[in-house]
Short mmCIF file of N, CA and C in Angstrom, two decimals:
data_model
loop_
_atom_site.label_atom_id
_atom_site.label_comp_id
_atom_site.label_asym_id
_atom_site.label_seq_id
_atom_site.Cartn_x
_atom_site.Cartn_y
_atom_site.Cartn_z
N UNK A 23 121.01 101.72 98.67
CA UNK A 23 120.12 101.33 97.61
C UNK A 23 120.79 101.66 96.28
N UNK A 24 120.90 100.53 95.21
CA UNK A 24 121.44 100.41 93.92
C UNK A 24 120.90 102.20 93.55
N UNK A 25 121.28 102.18 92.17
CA UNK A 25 120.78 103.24 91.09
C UNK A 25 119.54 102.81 90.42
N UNK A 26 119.53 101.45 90.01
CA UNK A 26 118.28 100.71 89.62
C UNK A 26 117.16 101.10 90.30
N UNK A 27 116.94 101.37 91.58
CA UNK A 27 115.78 101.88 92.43
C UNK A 27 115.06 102.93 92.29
N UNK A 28 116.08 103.88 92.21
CA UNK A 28 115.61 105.05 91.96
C UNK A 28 114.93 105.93 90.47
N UNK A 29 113.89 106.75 90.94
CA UNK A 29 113.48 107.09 89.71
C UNK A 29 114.33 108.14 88.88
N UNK A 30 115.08 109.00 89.58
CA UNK A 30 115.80 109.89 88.92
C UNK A 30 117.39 109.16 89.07
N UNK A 31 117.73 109.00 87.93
CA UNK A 31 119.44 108.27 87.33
C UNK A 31 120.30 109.43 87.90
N UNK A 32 121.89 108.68 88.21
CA UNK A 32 122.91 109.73 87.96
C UNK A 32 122.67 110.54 86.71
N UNK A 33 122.59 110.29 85.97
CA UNK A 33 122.79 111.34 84.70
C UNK A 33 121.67 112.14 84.70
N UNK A 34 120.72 112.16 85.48
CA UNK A 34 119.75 113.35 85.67
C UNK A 34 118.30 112.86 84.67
N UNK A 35 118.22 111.35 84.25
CA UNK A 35 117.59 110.97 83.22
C UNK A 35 116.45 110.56 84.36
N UNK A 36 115.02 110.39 84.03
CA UNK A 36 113.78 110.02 84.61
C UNK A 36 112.99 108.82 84.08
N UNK A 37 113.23 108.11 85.03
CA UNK A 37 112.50 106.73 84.49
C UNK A 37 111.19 106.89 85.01
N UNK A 38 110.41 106.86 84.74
CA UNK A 38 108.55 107.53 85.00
C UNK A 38 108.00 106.18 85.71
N UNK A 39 108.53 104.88 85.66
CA UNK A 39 107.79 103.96 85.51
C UNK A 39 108.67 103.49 86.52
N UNK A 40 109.13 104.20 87.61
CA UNK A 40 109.78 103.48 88.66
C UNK A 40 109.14 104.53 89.71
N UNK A 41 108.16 105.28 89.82
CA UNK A 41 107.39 106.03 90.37
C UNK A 41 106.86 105.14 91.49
N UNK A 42 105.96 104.33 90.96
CA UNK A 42 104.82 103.40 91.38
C UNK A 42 105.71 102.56 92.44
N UNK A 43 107.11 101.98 92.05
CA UNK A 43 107.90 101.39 92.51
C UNK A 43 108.22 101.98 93.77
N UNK A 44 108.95 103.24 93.40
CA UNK A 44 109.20 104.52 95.17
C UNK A 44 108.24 104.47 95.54
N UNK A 45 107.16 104.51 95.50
CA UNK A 45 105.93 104.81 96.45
C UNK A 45 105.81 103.48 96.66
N UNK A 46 105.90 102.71 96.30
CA UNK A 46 105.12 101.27 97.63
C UNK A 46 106.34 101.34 98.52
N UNK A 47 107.62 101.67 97.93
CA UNK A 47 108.58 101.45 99.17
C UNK A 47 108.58 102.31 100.73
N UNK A 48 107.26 103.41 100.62
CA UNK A 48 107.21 104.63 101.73
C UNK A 48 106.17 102.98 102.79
N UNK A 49 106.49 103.14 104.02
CA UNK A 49 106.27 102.44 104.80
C UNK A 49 104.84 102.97 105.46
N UNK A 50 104.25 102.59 105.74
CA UNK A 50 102.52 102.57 106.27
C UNK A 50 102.06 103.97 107.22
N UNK A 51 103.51 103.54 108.39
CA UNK A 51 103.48 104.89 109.04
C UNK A 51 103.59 106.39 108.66
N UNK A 52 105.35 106.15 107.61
CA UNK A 52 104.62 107.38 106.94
C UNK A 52 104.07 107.63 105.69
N UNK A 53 103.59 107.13 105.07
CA UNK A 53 102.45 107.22 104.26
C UNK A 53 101.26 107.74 104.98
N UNK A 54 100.90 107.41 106.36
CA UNK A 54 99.93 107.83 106.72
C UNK A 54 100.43 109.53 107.43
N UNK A 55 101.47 109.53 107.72
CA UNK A 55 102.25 110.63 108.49
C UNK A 55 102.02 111.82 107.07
N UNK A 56 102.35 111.53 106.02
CA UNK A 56 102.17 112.55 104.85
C UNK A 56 100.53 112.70 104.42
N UNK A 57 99.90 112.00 104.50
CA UNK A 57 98.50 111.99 103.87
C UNK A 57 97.46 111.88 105.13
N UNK A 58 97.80 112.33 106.05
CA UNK A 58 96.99 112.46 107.61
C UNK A 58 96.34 113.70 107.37
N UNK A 59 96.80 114.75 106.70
CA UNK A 59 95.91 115.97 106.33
C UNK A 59 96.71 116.63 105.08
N UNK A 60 95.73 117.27 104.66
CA UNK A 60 96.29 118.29 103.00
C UNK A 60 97.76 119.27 103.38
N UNK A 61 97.90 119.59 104.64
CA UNK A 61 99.36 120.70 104.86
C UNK A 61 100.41 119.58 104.87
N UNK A 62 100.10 118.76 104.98
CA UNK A 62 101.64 117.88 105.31
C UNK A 62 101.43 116.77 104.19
N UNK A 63 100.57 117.18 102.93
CA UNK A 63 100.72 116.64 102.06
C UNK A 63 101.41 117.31 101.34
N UNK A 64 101.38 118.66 101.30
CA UNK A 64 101.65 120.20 100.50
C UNK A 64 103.23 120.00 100.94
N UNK A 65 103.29 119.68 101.70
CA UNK A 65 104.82 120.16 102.96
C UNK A 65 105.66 119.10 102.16
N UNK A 66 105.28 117.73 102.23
CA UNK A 66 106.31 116.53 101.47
C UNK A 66 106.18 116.44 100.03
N UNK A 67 105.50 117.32 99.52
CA UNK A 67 105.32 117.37 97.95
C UNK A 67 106.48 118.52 97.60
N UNK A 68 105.61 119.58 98.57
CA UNK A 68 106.96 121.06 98.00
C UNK A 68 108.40 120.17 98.20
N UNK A 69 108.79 119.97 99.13
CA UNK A 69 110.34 119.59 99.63
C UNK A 69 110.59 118.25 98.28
N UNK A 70 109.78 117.68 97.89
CA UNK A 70 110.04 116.77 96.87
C UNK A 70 110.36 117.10 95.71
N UNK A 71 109.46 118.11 95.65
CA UNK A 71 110.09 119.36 94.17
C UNK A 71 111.33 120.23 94.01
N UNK A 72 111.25 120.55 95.38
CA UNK A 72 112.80 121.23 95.59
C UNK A 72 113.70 120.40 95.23
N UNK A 73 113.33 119.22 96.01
CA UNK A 73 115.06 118.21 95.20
C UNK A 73 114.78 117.96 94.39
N UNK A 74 113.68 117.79 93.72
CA UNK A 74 113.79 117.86 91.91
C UNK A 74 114.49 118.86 91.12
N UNK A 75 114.06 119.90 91.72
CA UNK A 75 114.78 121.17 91.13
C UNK A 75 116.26 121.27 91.20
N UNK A 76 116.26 121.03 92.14
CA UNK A 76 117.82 121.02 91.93
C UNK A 76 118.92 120.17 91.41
N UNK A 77 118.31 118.52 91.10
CA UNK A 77 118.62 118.06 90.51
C UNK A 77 118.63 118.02 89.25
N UNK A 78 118.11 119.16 88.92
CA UNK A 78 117.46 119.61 87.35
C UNK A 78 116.56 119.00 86.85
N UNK A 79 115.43 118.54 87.41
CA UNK A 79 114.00 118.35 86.66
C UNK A 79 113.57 119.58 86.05
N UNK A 80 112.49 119.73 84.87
CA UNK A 80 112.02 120.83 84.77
C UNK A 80 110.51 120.20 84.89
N UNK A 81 109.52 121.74 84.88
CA UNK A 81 108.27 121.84 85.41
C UNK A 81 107.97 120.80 84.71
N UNK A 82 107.55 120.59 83.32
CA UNK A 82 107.33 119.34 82.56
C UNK A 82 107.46 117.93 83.41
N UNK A 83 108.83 117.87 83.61
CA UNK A 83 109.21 116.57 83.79
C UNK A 83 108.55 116.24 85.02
N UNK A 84 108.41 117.48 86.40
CA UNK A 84 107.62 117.22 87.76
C UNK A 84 106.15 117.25 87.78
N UNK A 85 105.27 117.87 86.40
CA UNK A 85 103.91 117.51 86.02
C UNK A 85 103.80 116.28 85.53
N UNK A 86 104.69 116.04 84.81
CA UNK A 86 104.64 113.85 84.57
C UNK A 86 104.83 113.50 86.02
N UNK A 87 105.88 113.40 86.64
CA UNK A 87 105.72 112.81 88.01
C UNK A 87 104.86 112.99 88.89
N UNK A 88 104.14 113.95 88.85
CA UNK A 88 102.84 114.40 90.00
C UNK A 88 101.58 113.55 88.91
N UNK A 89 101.79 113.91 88.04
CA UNK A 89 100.61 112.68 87.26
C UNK A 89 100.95 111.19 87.93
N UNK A 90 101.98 110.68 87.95
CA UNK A 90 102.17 109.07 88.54
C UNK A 90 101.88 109.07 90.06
N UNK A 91 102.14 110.07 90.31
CA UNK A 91 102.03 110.22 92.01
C UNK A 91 100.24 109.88 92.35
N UNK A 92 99.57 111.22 91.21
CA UNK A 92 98.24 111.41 91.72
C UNK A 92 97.59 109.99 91.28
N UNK A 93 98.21 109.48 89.89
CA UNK A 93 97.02 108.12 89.87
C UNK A 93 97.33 106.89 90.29
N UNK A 94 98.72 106.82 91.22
CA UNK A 94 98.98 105.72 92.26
C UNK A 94 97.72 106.02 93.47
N UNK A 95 97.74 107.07 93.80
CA UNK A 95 97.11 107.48 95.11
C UNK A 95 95.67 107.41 94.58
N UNK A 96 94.99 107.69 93.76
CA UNK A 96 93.94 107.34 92.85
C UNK A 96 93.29 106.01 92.83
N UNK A 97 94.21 105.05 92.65
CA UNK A 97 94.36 103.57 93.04
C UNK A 97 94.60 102.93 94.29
N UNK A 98 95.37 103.60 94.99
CA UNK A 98 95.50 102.73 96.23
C UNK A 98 95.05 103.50 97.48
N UNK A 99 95.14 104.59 97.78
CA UNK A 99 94.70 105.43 98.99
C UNK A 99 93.30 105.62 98.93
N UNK A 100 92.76 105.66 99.90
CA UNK A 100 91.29 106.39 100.27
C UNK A 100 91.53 107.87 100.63
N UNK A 101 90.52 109.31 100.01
CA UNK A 101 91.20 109.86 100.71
C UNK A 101 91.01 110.28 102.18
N UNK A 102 91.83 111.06 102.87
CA UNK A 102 91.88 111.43 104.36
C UNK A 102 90.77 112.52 104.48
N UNK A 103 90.97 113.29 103.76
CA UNK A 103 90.42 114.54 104.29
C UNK A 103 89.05 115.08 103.11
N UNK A 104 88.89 116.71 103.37
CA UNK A 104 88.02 117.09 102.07
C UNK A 104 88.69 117.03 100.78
N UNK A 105 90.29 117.72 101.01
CA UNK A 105 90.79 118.57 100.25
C UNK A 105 91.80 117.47 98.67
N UNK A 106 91.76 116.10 99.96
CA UNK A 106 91.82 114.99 98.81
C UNK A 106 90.86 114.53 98.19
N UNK A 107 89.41 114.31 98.56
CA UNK A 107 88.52 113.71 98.40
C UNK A 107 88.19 114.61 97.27
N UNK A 108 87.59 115.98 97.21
CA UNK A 108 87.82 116.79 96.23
C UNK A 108 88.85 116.47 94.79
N UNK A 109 90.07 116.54 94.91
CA UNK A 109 91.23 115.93 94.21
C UNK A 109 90.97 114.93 93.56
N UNK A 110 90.66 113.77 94.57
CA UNK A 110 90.12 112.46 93.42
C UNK A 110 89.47 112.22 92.74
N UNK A 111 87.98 113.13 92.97
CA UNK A 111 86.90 113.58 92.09
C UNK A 111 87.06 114.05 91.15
N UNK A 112 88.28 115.31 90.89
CA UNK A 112 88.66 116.05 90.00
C UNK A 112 88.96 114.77 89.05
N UNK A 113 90.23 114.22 89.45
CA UNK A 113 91.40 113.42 88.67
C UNK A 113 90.11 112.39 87.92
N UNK A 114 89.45 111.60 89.06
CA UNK A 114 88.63 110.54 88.04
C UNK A 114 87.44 111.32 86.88
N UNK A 115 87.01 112.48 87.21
CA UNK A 115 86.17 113.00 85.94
C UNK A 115 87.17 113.75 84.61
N UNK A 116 87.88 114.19 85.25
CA UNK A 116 89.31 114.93 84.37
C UNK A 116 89.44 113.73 82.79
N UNK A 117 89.77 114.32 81.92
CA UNK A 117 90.42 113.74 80.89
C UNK A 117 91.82 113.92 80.81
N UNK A 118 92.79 113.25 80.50
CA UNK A 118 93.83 112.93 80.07
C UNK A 118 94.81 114.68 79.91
N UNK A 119 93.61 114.97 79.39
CA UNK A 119 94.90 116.40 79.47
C UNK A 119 94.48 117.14 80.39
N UNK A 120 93.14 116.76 80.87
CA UNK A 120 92.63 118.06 82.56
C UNK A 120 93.40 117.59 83.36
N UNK A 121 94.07 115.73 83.53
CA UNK A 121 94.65 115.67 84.61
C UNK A 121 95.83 115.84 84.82
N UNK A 122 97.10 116.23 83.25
CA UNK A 122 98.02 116.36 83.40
C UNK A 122 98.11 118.26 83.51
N UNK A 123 97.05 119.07 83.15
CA UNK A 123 97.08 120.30 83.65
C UNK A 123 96.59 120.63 85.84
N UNK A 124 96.14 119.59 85.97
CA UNK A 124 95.91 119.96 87.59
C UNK A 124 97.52 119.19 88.15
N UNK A 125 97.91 118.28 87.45
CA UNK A 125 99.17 118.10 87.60
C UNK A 125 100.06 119.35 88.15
N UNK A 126 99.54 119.75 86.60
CA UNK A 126 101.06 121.24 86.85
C UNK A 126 100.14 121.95 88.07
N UNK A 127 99.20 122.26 88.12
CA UNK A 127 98.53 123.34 88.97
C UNK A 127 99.38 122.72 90.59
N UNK A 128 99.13 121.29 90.76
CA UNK A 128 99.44 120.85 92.17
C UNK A 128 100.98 120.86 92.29
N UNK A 129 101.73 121.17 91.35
CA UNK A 129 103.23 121.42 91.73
C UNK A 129 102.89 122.66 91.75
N UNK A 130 102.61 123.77 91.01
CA UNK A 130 102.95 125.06 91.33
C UNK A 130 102.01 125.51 92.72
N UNK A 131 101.20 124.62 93.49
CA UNK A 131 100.87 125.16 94.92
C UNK A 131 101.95 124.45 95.45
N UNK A 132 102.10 123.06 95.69
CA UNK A 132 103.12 123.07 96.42
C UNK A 132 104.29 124.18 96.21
N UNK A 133 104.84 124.59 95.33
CA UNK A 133 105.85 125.14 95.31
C UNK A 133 105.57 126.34 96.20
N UNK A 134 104.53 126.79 96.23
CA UNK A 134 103.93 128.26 97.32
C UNK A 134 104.95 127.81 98.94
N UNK A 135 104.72 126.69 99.03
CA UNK A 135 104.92 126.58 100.27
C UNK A 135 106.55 126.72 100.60
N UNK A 136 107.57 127.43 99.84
CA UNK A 136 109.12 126.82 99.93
C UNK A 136 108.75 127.42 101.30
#
């Protein structure tokens, strides 16, 4: 797959708006394999941050991306369980800056899980 695809560039630069793009490309099975319950949502989020991290994202830049993440899934997923259903409630009453602060909150739990 080109460089064009991806949301994070060789040069470590973040195109935000190729988010939406990676996520339709996750295939049905596992889309449902990650979002079948809240631990193995936690599980492919932490490991997603890790390679952020090390590619040098900072917290900032992975609270913008967990913002595109949460209001793709906002839009297109139903959720599975309580612990999303909860989540979506949050995100759709949330304002603009409540949802980019549960943002950061949902990277720093995933991160619990290294």
């Amino acid at each position: 797959m080109s460089e064009h695809n991806h949301v994070v560039s060789k040069d470590g630069s973040v195109v935000m708006q190729r988010v939406d793009e990676a996520l339709d490309r996750i295939g049905p099975g596992q889309k449902e394999a990650i979002l079948e319950n809240f631990q193995s949502f936690q599980t492919y989020l932490g490991k997603r941050i890790q390679l952020a991290l090390k590619i040098g994202l900072n917290e900032e830049q992975l609270a913008m991306a967990a913002e595109k993440v949460a209001d793709y899934l906002a839009k297109h997923e139903e959720p599975r369980n309580s612990e999303e259903k909860l989540l979506l409630e949050l995100w759709r009453v949330g304002s603009k800056e409540e949802r980019h602060q549960l943002a950061h909150m949902l990277v720093k739990l995933a991160q619990e899980l290294k």
